[in-house]
Short mmCIF file of C-alpha atoms (C1' of nucleotides) in Angstrom, two decimals:
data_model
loop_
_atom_site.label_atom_id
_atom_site.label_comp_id
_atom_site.label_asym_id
_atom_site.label_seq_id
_atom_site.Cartn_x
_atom_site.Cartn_y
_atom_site.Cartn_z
CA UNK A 1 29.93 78.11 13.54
CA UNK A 2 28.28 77.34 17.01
CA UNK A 3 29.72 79.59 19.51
CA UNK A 4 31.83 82.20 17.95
CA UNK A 5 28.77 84.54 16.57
CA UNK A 6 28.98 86.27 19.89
CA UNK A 7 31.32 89.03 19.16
CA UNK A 8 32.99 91.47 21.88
CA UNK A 9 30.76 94.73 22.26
CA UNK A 10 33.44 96.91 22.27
CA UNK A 11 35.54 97.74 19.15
CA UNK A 12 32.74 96.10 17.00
CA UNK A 13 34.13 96.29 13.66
CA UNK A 14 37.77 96.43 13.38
CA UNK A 15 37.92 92.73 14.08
CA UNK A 16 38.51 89.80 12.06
CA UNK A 17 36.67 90.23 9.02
CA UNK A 18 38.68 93.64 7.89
CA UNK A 19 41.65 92.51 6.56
CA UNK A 20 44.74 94.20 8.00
CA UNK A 21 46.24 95.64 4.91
CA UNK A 22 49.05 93.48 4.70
CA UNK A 23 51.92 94.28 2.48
CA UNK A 24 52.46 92.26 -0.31
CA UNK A 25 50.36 90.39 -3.24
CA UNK A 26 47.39 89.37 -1.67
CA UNK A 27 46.57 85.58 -1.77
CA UNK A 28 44.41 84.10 -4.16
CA UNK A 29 42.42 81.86 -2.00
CA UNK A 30 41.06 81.70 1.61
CA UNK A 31 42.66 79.34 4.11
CA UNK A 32 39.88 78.15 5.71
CA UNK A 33 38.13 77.15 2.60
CA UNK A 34 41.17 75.57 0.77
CA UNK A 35 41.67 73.82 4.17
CA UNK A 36 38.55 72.13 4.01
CA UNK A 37 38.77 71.06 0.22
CA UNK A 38 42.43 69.06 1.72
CA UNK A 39 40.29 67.74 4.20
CA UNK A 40 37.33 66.60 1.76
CA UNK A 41 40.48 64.50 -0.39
CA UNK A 42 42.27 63.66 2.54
CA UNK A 43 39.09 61.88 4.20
CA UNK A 44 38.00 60.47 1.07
CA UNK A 45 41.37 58.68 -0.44
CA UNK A 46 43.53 58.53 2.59
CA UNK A 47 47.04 60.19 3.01
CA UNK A 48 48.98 58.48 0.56
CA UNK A 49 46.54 58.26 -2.31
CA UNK A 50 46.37 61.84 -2.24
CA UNK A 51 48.69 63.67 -4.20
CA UNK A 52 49.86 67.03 -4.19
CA UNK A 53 48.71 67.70 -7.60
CA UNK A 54 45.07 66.49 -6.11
CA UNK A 55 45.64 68.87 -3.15
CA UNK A 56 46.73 71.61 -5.69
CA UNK A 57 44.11 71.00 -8.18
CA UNK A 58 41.04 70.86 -5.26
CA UNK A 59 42.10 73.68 -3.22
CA UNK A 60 42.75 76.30 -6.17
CA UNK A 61 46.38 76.46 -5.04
CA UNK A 62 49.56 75.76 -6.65
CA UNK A 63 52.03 73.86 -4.92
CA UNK A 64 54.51 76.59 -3.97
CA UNK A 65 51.53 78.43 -2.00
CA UNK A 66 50.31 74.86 -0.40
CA UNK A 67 54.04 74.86 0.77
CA UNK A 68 53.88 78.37 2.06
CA UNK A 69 50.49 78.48 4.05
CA UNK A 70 50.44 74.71 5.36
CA UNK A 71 53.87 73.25 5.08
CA UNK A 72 54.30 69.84 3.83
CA UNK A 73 52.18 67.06 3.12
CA UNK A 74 52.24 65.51 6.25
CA UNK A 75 51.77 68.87 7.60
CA UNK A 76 48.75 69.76 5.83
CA UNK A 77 47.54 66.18 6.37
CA UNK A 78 47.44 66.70 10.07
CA UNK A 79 45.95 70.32 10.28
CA UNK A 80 43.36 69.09 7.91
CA UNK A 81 42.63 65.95 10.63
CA UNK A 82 42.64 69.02 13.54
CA UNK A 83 40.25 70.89 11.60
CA UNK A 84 37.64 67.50 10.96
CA UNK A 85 37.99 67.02 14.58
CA UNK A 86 37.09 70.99 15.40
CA UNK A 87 34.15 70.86 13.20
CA UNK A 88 33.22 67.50 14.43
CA UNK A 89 33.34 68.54 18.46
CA UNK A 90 32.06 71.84 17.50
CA UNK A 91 28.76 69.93 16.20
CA UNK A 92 28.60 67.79 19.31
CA UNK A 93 29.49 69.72 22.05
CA UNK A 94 25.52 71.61 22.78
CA UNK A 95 24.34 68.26 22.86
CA UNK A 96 26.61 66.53 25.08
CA UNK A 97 26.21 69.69 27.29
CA UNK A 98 22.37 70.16 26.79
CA UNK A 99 20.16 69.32 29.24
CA UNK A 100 17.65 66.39 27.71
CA UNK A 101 16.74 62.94 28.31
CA UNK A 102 19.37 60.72 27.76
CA UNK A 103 17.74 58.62 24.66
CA UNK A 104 17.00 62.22 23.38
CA UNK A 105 20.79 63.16 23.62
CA UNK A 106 22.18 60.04 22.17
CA UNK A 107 19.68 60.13 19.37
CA UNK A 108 20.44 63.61 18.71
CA UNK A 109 24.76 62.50 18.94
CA UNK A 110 23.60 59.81 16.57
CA UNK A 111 22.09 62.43 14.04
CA UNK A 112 24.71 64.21 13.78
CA UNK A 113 27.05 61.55 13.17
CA UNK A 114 25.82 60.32 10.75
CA UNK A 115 25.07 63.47 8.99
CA UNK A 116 29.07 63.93 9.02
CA UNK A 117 29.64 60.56 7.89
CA UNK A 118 27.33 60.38 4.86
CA UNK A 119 27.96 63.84 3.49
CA UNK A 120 30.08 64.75 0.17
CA UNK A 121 29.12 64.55 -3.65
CA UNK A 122 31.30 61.43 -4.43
CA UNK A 123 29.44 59.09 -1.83
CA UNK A 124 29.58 58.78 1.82
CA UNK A 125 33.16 60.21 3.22
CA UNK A 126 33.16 58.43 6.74
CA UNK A 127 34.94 59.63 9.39
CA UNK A 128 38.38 60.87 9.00
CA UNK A 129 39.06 59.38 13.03
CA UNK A 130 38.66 55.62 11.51
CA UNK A 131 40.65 56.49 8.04
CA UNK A 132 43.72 57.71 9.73
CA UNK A 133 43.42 55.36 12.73
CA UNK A 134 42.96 52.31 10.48
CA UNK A 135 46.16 54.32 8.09
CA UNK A 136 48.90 56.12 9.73
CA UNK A 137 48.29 55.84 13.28
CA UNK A 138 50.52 52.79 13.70
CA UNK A 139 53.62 54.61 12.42
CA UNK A 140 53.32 58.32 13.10
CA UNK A 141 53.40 59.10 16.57
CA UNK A 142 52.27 62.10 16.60
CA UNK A 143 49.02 61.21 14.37
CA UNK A 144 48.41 58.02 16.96
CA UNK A 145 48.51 60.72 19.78
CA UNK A 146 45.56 62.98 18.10
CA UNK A 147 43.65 59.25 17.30
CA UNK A 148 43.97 58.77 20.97
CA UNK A 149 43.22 61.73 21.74
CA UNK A 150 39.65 61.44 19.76
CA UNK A 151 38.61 58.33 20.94
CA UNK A 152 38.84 59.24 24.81
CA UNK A 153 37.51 62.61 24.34
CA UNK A 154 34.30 60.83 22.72
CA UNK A 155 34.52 58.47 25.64
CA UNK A 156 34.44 60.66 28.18
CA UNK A 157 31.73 62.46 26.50
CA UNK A 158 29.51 59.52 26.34
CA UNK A 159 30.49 59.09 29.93
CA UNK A 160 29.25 61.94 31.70
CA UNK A 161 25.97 61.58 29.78
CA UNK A 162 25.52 58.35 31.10
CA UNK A 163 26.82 59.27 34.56
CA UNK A 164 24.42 62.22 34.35
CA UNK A 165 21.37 60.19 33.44
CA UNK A 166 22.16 57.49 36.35
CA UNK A 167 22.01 60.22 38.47
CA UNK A 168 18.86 61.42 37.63
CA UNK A 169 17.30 58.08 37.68
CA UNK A 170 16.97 57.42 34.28
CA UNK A 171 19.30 54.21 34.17
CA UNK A 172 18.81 51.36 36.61
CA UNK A 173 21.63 51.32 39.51
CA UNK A 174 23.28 48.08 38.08
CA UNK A 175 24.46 49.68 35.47
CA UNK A 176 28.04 51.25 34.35
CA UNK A 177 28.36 54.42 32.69
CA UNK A 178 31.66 53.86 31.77
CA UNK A 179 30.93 50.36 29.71
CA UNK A 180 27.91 51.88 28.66
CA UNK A 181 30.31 54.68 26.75
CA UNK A 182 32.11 52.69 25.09
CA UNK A 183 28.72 50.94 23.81
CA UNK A 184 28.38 54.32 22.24
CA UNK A 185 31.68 55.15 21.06
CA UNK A 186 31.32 51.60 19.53
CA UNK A 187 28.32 52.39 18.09
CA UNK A 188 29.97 55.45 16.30
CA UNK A 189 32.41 53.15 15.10
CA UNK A 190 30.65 50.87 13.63
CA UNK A 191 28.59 53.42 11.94
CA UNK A 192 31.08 54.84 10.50
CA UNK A 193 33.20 52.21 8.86
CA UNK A 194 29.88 50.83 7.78
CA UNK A 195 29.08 53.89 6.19
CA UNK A 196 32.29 53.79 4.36
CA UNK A 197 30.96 50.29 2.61
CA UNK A 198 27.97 52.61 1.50
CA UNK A 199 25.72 50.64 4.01
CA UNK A 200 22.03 53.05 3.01
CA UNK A 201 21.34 55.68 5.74
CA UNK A 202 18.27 53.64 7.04
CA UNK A 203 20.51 50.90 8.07
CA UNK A 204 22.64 52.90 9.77
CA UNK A 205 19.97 54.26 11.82
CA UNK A 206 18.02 50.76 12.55
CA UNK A 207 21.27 49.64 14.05
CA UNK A 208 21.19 52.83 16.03
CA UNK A 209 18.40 53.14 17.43
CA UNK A 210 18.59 49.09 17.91
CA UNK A 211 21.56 50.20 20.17
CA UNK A 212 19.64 53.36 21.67
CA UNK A 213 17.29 50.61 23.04
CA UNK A 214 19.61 48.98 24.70
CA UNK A 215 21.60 51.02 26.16
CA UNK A 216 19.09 53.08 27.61
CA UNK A 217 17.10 50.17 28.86
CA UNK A 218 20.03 48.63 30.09
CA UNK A 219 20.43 47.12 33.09
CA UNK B 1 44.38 24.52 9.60
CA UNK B 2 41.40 23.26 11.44
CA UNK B 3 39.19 20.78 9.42
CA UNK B 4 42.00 19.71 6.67
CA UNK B 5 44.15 17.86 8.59
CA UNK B 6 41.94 14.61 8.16
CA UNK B 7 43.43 13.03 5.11
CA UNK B 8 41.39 10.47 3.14
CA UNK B 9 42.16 7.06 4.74
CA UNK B 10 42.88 5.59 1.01
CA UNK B 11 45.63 6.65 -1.18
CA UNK B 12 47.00 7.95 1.46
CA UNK B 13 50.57 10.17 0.70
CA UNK B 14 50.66 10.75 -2.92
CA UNK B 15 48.26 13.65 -2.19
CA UNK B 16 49.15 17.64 -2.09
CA UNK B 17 52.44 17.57 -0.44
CA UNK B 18 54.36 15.50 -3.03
CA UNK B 19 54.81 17.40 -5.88
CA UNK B 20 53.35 16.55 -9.24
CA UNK B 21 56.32 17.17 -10.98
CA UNK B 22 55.99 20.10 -12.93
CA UNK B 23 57.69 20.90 -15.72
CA UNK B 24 59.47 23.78 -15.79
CA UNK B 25 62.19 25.29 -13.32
CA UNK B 26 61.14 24.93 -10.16
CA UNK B 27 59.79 27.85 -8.54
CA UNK B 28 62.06 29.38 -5.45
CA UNK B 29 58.93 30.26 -2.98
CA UNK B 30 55.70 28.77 -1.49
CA UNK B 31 52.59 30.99 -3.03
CA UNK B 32 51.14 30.69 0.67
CA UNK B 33 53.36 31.87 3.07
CA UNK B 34 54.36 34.54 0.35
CA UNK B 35 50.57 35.34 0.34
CA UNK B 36 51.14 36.07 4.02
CA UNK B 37 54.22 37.56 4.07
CA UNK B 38 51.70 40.15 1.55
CA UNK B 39 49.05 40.25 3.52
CA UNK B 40 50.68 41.49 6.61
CA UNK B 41 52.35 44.30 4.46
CA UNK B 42 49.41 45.82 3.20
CA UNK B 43 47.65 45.10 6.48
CA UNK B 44 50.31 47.84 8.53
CA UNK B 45 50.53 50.18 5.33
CA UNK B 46 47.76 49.82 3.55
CA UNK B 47 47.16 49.89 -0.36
CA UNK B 48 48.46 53.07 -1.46
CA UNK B 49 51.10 53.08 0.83
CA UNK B 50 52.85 49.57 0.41
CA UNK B 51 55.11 49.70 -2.75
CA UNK B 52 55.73 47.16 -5.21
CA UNK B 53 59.70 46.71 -3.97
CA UNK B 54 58.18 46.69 -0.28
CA UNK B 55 56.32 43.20 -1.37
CA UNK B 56 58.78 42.01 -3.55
CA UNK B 57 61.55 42.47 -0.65
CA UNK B 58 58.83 40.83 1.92
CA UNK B 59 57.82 38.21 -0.01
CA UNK B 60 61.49 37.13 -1.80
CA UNK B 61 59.81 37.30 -5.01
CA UNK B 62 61.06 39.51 -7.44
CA UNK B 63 58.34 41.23 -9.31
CA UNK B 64 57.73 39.49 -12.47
CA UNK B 65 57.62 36.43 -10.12
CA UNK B 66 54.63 38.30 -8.03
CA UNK B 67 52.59 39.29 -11.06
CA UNK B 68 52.80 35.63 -12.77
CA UNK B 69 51.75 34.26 -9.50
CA UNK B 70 48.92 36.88 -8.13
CA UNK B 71 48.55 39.18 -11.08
CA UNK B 72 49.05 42.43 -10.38
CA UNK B 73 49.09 45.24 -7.26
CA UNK B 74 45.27 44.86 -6.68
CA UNK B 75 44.76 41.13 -7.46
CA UNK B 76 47.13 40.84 -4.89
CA UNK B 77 45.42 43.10 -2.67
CA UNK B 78 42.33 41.49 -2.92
CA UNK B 79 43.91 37.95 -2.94
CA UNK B 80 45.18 39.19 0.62
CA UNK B 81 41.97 39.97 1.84
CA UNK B 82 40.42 36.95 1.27
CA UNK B 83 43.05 35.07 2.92
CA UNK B 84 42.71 37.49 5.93
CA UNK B 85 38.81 36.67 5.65
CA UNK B 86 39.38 32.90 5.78
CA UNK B 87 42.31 32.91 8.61
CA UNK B 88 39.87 35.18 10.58
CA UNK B 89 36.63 33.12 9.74
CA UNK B 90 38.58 29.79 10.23
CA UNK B 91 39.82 30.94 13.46
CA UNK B 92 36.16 31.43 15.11
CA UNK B 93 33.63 29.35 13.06
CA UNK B 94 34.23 26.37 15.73
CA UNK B 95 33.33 29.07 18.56
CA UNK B 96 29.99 30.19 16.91
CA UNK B 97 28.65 26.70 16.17
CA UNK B 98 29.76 25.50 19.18
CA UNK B 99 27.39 24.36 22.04
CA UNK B 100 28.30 26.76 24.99
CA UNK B 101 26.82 29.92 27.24
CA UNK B 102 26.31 32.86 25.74
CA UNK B 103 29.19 34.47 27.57
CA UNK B 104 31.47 31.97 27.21
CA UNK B 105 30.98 32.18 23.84
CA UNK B 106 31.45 35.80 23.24
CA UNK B 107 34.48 35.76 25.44
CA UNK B 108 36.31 33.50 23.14
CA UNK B 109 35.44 35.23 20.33
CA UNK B 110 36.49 38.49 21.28
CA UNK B 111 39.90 36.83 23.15
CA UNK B 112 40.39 35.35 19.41
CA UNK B 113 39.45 39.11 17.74
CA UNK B 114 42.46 40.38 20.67
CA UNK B 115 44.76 37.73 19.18
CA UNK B 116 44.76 38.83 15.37
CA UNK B 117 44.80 42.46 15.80
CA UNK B 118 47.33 42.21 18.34
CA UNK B 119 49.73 40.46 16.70
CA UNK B 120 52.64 41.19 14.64
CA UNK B 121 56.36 42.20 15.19
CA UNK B 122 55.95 45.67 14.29
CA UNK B 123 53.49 47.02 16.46
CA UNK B 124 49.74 45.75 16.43
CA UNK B 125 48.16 45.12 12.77
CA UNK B 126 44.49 45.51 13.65
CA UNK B 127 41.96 44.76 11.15
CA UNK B 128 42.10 44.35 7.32
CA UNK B 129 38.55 45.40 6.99
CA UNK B 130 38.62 48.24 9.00
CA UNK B 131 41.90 49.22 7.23
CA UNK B 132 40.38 48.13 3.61
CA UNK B 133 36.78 49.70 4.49
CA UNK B 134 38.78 53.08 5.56
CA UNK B 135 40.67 53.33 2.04
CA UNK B 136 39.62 51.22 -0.36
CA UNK B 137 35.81 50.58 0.17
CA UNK B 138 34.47 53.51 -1.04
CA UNK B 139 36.18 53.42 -4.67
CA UNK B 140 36.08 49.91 -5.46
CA UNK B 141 33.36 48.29 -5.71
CA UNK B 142 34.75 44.96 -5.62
CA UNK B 143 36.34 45.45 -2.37
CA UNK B 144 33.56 46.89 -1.19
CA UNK B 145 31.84 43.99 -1.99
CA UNK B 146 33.75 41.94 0.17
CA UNK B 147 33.72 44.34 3.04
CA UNK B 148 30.04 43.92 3.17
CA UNK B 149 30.17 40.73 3.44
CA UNK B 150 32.66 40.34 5.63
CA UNK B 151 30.22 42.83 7.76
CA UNK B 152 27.02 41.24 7.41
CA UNK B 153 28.42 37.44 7.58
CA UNK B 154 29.69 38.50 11.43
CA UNK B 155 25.86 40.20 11.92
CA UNK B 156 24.90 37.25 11.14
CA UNK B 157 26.70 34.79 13.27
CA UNK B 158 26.51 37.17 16.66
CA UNK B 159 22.64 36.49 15.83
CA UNK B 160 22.45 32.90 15.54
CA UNK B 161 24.43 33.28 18.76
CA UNK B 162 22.02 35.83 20.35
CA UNK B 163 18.81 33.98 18.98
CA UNK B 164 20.25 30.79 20.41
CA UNK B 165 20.87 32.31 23.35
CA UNK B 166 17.17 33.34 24.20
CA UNK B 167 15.43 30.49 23.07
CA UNK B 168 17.36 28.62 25.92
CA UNK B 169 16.50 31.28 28.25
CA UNK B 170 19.81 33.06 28.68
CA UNK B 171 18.53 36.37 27.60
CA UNK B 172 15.38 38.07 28.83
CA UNK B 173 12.06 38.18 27.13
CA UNK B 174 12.13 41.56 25.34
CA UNK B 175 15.43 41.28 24.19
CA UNK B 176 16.25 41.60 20.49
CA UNK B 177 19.09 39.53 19.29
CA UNK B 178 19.35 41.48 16.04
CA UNK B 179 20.22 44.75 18.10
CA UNK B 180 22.56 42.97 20.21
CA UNK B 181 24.51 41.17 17.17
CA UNK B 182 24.84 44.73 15.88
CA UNK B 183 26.76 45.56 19.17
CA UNK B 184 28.52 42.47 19.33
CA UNK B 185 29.95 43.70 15.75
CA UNK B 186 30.43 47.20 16.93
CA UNK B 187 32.38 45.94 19.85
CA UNK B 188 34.67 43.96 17.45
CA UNK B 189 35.03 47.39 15.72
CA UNK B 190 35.86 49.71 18.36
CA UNK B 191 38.45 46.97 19.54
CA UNK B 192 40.11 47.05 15.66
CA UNK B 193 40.38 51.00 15.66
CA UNK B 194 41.93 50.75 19.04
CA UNK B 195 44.39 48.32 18.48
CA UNK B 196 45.35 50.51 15.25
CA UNK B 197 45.82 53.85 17.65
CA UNK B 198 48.37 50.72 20.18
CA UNK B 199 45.68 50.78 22.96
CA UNK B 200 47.41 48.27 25.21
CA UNK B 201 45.54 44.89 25.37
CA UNK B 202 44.63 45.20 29.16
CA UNK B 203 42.04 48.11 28.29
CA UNK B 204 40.74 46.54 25.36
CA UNK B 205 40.02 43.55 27.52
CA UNK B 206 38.37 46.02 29.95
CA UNK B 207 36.24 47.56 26.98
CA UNK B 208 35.04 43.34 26.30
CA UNK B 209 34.55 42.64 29.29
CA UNK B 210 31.85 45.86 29.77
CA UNK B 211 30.47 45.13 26.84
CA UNK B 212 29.77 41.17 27.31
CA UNK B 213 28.27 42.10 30.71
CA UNK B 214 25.82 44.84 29.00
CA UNK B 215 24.81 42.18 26.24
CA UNK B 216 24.49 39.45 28.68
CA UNK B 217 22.21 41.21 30.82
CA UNK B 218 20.48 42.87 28.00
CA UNK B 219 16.71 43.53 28.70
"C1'" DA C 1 72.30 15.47 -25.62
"C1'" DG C 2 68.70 18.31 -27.09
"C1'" DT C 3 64.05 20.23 -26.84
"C1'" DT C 4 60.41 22.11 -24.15
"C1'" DT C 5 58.56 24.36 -20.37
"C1'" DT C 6 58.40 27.11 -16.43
"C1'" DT C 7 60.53 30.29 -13.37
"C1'" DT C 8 64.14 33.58 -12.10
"C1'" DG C 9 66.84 37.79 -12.40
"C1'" DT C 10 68.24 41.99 -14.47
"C1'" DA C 11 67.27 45.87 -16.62
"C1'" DC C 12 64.40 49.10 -18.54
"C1'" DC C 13 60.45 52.47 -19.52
"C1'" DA C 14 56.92 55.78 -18.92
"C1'" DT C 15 54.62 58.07 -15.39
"C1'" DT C 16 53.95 60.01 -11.10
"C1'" DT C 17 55.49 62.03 -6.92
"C1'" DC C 18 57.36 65.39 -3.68
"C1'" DG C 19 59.77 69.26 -2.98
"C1'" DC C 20 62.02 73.56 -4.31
"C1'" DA C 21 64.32 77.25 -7.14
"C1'" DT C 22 63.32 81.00 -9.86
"C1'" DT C 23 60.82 84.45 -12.03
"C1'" DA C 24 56.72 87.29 -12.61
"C1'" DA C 25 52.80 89.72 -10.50
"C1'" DA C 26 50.31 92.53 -7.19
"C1'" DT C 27 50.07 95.20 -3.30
"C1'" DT C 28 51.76 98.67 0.60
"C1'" DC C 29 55.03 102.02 2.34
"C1'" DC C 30 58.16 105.97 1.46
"C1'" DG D 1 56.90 107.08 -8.97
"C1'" DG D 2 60.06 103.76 -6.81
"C1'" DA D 3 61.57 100.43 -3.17
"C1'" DA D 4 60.08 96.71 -0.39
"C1'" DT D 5 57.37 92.79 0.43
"C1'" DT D 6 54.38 89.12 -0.10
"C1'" DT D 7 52.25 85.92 -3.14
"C1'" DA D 8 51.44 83.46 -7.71
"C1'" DA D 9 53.03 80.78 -11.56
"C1'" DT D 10 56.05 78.05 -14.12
"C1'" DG D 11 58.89 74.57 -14.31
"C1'" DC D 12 62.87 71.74 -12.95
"C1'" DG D 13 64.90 67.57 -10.90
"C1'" DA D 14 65.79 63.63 -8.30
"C1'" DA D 15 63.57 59.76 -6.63
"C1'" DA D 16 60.07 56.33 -6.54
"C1'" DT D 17 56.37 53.75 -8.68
"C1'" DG D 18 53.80 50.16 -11.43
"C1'" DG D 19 54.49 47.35 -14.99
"C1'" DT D 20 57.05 44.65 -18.60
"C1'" DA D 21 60.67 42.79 -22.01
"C1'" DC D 22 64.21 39.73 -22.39
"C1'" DA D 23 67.69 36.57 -21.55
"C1'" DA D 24 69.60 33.10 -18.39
"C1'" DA D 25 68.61 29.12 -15.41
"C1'" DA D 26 66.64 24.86 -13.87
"C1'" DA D 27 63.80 21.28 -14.21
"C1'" DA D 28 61.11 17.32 -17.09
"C1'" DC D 29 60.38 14.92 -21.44
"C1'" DT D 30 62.15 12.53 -25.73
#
DNA sequence: AGTTTTTTGTACCATTTCGCATTAAATTCC
DNA sequence: GGAATTTAATGCGAAATGGTACAAAAAACT
């Protein structure tokens, strides 16, 4: 939704949106969207709370079709997780490369955060990287490599912006961008499994910008 | 098994460990270490995901056995969790009201914090409140309950630390122990999810020891 | 010994769950 | 119009799940 607006000059039209008259019965429903309804039950109950009938009943789809367009449960389970984590680094990534102040940046990061945490009808939904972690992560391998895989990438995020704003003066020279990051990947943690207890939005952002102050005074 | 082992000097054996001969058939397990046997279950798998036969084969109980002692699949869910929340508050109240640096302090706490979600045969167990907040927090209110607490009661006793700390002078004028209990907590957090996702203990110490040296400091 | 009381052990039930097999529907190509 | 192809819809089935009924077992009390 960030990026991908710029289309290819050339060969305006024919792209994506024009279905290529494939053969059979069309489908019923839209990936994308049935995708994200998985995701929405998936994040809120956790992978084995949710059922297939759940899946079936949220996304519009019957079972058979869940089968053929995402493969199994586990399957589905982990595309949805890929998706949350697109959407979530596809929110995050102008900041992180924008040029601002660092306190602007992180409150900014910080926004947005919470804005994905405390969406969704039935209450807050918290952050799919801290269900599965805190779920599956210890047994599936494959799901513990994409949890990894999260938490460094935020890491290194936080990182550069602190390395960035060192550089340019805004941090005193004691201090360590790399312990500073995971201050702030900490801080996203914490946010988000206290947003899971339904800890009110105005919390959440005291403790923020309690640890916006510090970090960006810090020595 | 911190405080209880002073025994009344008077009447001094025909206390707890004798039994007070009941009356029926004897029963063929001890309600506490089956409690734990329970407790680390649903700590790796979760609610949802650990099955009545999983506890019954873990604890030696057969089920009518586990419902006439803890009721039934949430009572014993929630029974869990409170032991978890005593075990884990019994294992670091002496290190909050204790008389020591600042650092020192927060050291041992966080070496204790390394030592419970660390453990286990199976790979490391992490936390039962990140785990419970994850899945369970959101939909029952009871649980919920307790994850709050369990939340603010740590705020809470990183503060008396923190406050403690400046009025002897450890911590500079302008700092504000509220903020920095908040990242005390968030450190303990970000350590939980990482244990989860088998970060090995050598980084996590790395991520504490960063984190202690921004608080200490702390403007 | 016999009664009472408490726990165990087996077996069962209704429901849910995941996954798939099969048939019906809707569309394109010839 | 008819064949081919892709999807939808229904429903089956084997296994697992949470919970309980019921009888046998093991202890204390009388």
């Amino acid at each position: 939704m960030v990026q991908k607006t710029k289309k290819p000059p050339s060969a305006a039209k024919i792209e994506a949106p024009v279905a290529p008259k494939r053969r059979g019965r069309p489908r019923a429903y839209e990936p994308e969207v049935a995708l994200g309804k998985a995701l929405d039950l998936f994040r809120r109950d956790g992978f084995a709370a949710t059922s297939l009938d759940d899946l079936s009943a949220a996304t519009g789809m019957n079972r058979p079709s869940l089968y053929g367009a995402f493969g199994d449960k586990r399957e589905l389970y982990i595309k949805s997780y890929q998706r949350y984590r697109d959407d979530a680094r596809a929110a995050m990534v102008d900041i992180f490369r924008a040029d601002a102040p660092l306190r602007e940046r992180l409150e900014r990061i910080y926004r947005i955060a919470l804005d994905i945490y405390l969406s969704g009808e039935s209450g807050p939904r918290g952050c799919f990287t801290v269900m599965t972690a805190a779920s599956e992560a210890v047994s599936d391998p494959d799901i513990r490599a994409m949890v990894l895989e999260g938490l460094t990438e935020l890491d290194k995020a936080f990182g550069i912006c602190f390395r960035h704003a060192k550089e340019r003066g805004e941090l005193p020279d004691g201090a360590d961008p790399a312990s500073l990051a995971h201050l702030a990947s900490a801080t996203i943690h914490t946010i988000a499994i206290r947003a899971r207890a339904r800890v009110p939005r105005g919390e959440l952002e005291a403790i923020v910008k309690g640890a916006v102050d510090v970090m960006c005074r810090a020595k």
